[in-house]
Tab-separated table of C-alpha atoms in Angstrom:
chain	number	residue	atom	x	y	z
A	1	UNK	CA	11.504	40.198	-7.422
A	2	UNK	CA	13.174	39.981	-4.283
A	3	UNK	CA	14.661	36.949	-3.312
A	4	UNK	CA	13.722	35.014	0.038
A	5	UNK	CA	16.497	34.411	2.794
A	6	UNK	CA	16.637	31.770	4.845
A	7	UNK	CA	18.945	30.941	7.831
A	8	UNK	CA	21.806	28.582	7.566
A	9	UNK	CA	21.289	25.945	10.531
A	10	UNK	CA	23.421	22.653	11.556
A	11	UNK	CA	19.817	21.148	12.073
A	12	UNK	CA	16.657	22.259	10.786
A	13	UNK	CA	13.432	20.718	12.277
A	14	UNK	CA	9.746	20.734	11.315
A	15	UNK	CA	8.909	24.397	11.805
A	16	UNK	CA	11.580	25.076	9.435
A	17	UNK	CA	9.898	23.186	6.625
A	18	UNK	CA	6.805	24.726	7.627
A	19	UNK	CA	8.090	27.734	7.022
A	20	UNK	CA	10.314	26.989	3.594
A	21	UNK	CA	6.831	25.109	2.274
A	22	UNK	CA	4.905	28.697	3.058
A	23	UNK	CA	7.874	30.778	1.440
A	24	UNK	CA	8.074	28.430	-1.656
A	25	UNK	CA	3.710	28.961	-2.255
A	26	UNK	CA	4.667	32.729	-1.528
A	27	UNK	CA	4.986	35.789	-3.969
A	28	UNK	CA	8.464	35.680	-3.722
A	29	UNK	CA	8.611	31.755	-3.963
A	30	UNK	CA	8.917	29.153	-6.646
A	31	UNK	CA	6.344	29.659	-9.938
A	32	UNK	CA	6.291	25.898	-10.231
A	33	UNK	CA	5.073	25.432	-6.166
A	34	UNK	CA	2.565	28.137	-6.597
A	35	UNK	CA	0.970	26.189	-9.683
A	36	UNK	CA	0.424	23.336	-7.904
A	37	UNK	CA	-3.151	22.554	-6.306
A	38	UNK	CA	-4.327	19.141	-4.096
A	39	UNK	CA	-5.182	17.194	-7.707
A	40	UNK	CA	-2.025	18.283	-9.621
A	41	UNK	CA	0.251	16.375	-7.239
A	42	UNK	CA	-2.015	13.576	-5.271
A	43	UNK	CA	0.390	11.052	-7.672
A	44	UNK	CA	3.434	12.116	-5.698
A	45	UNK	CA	2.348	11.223	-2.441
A	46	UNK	CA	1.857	7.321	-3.900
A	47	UNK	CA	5.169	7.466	-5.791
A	48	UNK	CA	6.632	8.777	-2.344
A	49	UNK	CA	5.123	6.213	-0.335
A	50	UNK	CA	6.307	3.304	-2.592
A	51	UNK	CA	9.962	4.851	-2.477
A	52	UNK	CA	10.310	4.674	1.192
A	53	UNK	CA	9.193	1.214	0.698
A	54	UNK	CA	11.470	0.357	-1.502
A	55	UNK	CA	14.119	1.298	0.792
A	56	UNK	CA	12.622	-0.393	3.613
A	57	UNK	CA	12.619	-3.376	1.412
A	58	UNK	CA	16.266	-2.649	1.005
A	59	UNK	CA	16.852	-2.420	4.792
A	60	UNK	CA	18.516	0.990	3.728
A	61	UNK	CA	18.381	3.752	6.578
A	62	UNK	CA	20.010	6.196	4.863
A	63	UNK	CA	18.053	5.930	2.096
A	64	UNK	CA	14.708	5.501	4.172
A	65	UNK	CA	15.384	8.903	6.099
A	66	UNK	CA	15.757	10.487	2.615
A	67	UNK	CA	12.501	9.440	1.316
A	68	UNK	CA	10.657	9.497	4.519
A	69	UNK	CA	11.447	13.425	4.278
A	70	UNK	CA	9.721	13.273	0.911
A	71	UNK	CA	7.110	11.637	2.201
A	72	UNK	CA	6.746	14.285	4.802
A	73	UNK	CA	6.947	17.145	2.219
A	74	UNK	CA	3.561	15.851	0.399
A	75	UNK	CA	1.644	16.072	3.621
A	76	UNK	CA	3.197	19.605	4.352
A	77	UNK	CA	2.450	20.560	0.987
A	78	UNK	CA	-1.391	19.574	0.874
A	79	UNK	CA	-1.758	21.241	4.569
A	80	UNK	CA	-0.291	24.190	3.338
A	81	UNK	CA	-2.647	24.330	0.464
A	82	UNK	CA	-5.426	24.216	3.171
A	83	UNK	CA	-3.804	26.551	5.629
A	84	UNK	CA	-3.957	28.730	2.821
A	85	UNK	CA	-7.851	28.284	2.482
A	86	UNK	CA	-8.066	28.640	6.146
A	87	UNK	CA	-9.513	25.246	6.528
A	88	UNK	CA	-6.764	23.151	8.692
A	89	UNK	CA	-3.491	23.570	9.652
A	90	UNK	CA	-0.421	21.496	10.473
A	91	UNK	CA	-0.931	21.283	14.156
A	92	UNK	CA	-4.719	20.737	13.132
A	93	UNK	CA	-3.450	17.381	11.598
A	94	UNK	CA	-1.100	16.641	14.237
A	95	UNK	CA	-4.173	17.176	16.693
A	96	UNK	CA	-6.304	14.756	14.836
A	97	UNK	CA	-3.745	11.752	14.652
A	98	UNK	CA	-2.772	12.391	18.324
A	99	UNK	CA	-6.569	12.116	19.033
A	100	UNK	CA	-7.232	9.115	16.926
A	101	UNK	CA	-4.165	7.298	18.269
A	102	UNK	CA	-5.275	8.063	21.640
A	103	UNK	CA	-9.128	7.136	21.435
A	104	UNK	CA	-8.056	3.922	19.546
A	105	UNK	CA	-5.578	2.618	21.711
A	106	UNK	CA	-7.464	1.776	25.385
A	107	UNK	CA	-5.574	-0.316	26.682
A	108	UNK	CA	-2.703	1.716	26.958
A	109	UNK	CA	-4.774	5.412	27.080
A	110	UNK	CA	-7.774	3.327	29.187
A	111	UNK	CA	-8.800	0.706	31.061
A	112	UNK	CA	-9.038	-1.647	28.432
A	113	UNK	CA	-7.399	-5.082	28.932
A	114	UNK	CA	-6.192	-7.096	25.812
A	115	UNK	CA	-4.111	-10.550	25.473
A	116	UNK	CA	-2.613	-9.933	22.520
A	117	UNK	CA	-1.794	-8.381	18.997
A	118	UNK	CA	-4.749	-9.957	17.173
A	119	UNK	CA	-6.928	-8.360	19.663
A	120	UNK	CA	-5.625	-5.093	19.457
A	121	UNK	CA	-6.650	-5.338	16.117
A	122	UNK	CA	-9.990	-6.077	16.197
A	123	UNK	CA	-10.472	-3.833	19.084
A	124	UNK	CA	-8.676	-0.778	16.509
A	125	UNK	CA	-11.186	-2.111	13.927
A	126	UNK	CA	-14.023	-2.144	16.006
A	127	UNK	CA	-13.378	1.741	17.083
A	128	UNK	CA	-12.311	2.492	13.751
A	129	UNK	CA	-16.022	1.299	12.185
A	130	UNK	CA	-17.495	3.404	15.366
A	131	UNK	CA	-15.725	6.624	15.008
A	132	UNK	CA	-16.929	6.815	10.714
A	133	UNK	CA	-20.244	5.679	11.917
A	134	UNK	CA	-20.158	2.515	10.173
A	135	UNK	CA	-22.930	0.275	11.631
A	136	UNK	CA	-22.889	-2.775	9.226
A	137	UNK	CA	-19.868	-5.076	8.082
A	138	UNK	CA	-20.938	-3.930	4.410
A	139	UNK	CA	-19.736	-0.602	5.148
A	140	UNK	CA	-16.518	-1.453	6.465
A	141	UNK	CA	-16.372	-3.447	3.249
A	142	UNK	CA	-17.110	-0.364	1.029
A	143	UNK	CA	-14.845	1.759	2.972
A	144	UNK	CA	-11.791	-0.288	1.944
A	145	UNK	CA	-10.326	3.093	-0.390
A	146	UNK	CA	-11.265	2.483	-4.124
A	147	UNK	CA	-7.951	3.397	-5.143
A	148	UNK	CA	-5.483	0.851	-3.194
A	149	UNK	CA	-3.528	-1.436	-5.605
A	150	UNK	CA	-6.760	-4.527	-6.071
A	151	UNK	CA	-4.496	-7.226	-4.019
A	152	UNK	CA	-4.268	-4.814	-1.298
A	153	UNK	CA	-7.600	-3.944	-0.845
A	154	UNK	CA	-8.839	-7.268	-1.492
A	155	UNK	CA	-6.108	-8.479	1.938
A	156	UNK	CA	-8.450	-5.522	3.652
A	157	UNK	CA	-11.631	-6.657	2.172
A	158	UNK	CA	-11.334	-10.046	3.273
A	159	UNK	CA	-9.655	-9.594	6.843
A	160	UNK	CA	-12.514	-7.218	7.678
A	161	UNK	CA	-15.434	-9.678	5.997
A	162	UNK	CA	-13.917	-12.818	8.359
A	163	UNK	CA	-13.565	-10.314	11.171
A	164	UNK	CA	-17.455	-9.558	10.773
A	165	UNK	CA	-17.846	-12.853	11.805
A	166	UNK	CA	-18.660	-15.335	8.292
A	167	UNK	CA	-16.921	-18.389	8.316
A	168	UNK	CA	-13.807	-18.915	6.175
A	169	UNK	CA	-11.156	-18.348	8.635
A	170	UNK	CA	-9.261	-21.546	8.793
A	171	UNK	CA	-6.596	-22.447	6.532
A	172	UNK	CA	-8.323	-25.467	5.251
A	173	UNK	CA	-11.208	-23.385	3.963
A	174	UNK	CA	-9.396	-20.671	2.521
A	175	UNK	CA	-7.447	-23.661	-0.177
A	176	UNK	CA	-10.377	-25.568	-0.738
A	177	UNK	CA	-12.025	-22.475	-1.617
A	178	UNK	CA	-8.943	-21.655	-3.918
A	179	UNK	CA	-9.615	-25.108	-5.872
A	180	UNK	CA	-13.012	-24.655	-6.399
A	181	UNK	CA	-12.120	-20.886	-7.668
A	182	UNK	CA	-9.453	-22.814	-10.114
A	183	UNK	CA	-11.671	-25.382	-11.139
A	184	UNK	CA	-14.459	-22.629	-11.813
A	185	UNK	CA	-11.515	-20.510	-13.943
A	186	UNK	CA	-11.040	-23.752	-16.160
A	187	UNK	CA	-14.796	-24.395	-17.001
A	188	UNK	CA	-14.537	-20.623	-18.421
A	189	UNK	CA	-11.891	-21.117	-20.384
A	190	UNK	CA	-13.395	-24.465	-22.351
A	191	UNK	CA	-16.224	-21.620	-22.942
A	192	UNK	CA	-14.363	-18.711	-23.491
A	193	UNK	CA	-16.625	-17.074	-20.667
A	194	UNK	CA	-16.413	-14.420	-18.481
A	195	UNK	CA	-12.852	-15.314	-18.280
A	196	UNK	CA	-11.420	-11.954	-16.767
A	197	UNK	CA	-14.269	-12.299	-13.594
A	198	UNK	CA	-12.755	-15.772	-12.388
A	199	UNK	CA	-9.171	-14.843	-12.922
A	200	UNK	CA	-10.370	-12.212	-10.387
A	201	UNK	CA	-12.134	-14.832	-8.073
A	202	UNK	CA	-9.092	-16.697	-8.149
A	203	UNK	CA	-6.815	-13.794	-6.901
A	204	UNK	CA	-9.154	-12.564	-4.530
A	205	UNK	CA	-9.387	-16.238	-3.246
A	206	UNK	CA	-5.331	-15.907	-2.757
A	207	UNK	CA	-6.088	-12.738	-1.221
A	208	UNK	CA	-8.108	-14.660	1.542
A	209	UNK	CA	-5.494	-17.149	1.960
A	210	UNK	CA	-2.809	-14.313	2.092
A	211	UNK	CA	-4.858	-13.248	5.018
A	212	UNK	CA	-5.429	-16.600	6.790
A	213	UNK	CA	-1.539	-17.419	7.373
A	214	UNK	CA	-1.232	-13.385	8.104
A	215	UNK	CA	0.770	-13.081	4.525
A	216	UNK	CA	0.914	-9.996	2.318
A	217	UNK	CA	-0.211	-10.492	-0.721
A	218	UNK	CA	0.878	-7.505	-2.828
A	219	UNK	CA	4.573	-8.359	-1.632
A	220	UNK	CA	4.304	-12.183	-2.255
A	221	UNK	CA	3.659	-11.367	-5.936
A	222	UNK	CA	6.630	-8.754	-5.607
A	223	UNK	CA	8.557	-11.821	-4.509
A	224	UNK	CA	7.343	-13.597	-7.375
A	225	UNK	CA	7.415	-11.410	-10.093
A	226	UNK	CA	11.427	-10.411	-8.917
A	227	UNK	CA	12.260	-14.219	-9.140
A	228	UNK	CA	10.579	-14.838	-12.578
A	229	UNK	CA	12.266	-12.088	-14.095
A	230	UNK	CA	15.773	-13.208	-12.028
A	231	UNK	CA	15.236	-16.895	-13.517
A	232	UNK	CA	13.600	-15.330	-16.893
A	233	UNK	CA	17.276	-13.420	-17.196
A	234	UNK	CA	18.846	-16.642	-16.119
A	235	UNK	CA	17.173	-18.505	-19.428
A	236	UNK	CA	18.100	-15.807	-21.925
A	237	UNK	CA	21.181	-15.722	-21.020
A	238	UNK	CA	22.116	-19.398	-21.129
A	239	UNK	CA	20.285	-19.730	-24.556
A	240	UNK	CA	22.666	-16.963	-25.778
A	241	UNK	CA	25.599	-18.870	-24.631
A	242	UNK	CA	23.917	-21.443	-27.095
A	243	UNK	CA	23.941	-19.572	-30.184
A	244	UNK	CA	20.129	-19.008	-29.664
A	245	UNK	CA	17.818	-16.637	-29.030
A	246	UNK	CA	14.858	-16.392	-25.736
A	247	UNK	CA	11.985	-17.029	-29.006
A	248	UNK	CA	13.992	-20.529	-29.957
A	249	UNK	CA	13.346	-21.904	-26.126
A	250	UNK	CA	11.499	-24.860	-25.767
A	251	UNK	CA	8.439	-25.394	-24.067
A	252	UNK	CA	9.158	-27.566	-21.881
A	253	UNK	CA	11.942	-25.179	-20.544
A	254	UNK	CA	9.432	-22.464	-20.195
A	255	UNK	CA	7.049	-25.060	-18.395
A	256	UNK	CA	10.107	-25.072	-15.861
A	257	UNK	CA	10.276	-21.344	-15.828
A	258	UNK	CA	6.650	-20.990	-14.577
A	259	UNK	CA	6.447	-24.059	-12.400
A	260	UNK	CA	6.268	-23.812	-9.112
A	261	UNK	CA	9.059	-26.231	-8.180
A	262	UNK	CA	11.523	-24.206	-10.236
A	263	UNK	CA	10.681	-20.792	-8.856
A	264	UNK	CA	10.562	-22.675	-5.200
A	265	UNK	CA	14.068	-23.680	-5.882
């Protein structure tokens, strides 16, 4: 088989990985690249996206740049898997995104004349729901992707059901409702009763605060989960210095562990 050449460059730019993607799914290319199909790697582009937020989360540019480029390679590689059924193209994806940023944004493209962030949002929304054809606020519910971690889609779900217009949209509302959703999770538990539904209502109810005071609630429990296991390592490592191991702790210093005061602190 003859091998593929490709020019040395100081710089390469997009057409160049256009054209390395098409050489790699070619005769002459890569056995393992021509193998792959749209369902065989529609994991990577996740595990690609949550890299290059893990080094935005790191406030890493090098790094970010690196994965970014992966990130780019997974949306080359499915439009070169079209290209190849002569269905789209890259500049046919380009074309859409340029048209979707432009139709969505009038009051920079238009005559449109907004006041500030939050209504650019609902204005984007509003288009959003008109270009899919969605004519009902339970649509734009059930077009919330399936597949988004749950407390991300349920931040979606419940920014677009207060932005159809229900009440629910003030702080106080959004705790009181959290309470209720608490109170509702204990009841189950003196019953042993549908016990896995109202730990959902609970989180979901957090969602809806989350989305309230304009929070992220897939990242606060990020934050959370990175200080318990901090603090857990913390505990086990004291205990050692003791002569004792993490299954001798006491309760009441794993009531401090999960309090909210410690993990505030």
């Amino acid at each position: 088989m003859e091998k593929e050449v490709y020019p040395k460059k100081d710089l390469y730019g997009i057409n160049d990985l256009l054209a390395i993607m098409n050489i790699l799914r070619s005769e002459n290319g890569c056995a393992w690249d021509r193998e792959q199909d749209h369902e065989s790697i529609r994991m990577n582009v996740l595990e690609e996206a949550y890299e290059v937020m893990e080094a935005i989360d790191a406030k890493d540019s090098e790094h970010l740049r690196e994965e970014l480029g992966d990130l780019l390679l997974q949306v080359v590689f499915h439009t070169q898997l079209e290209n190849e059924a002569d269905s789209f193209d890259f500049n046919g994806v380009c074309d859409g995104i340029c048209k979707k940023l432009i139709y969505r944004h009038p009051h920079v493209f238009g005559n449109i004349h907004v006041d500030s962030s939050d209504e650019v949002l609902k204005n984007w929304d509003s288009l959003k729901s008109r270009s899919k054809g969605q004519e009902t606020a339970y649509e734009r519910l059930t077009s919330v992707p399936k597949l988004l971690p749950a407390l991300m889609r349920g931040d979606k779900v419940c920014k677009r059901a207060v932005n159809s217009g229900i009440k629910g949209d003030t702080g106080e509302f959004a705790i009181q409702n959290l309470k209720d959703k608490v109170v509702q999770l204990e009841r189950a538990l003196s019953k042993d009763d549908e016990i896995e539904g109202k730990i959902g209502e609970v989180l979901l109810a957090c969602c809806n605060l989350s989305n309230i005071y304009k929070k992220d609630s897939e990242k606060s429990l990020t934050t959370a989960i990175n200080r318990f296991i901090m603090q857990f390592g913390d505990l086990e490592a004291k205990t050692t210095e003791n002569g004792a191991s993490i299954d001798q702790v006491s309760e009441e210093e794993i009531k401090i562990l999960f309090s909210t005061e410690n993990n505030n602190g």
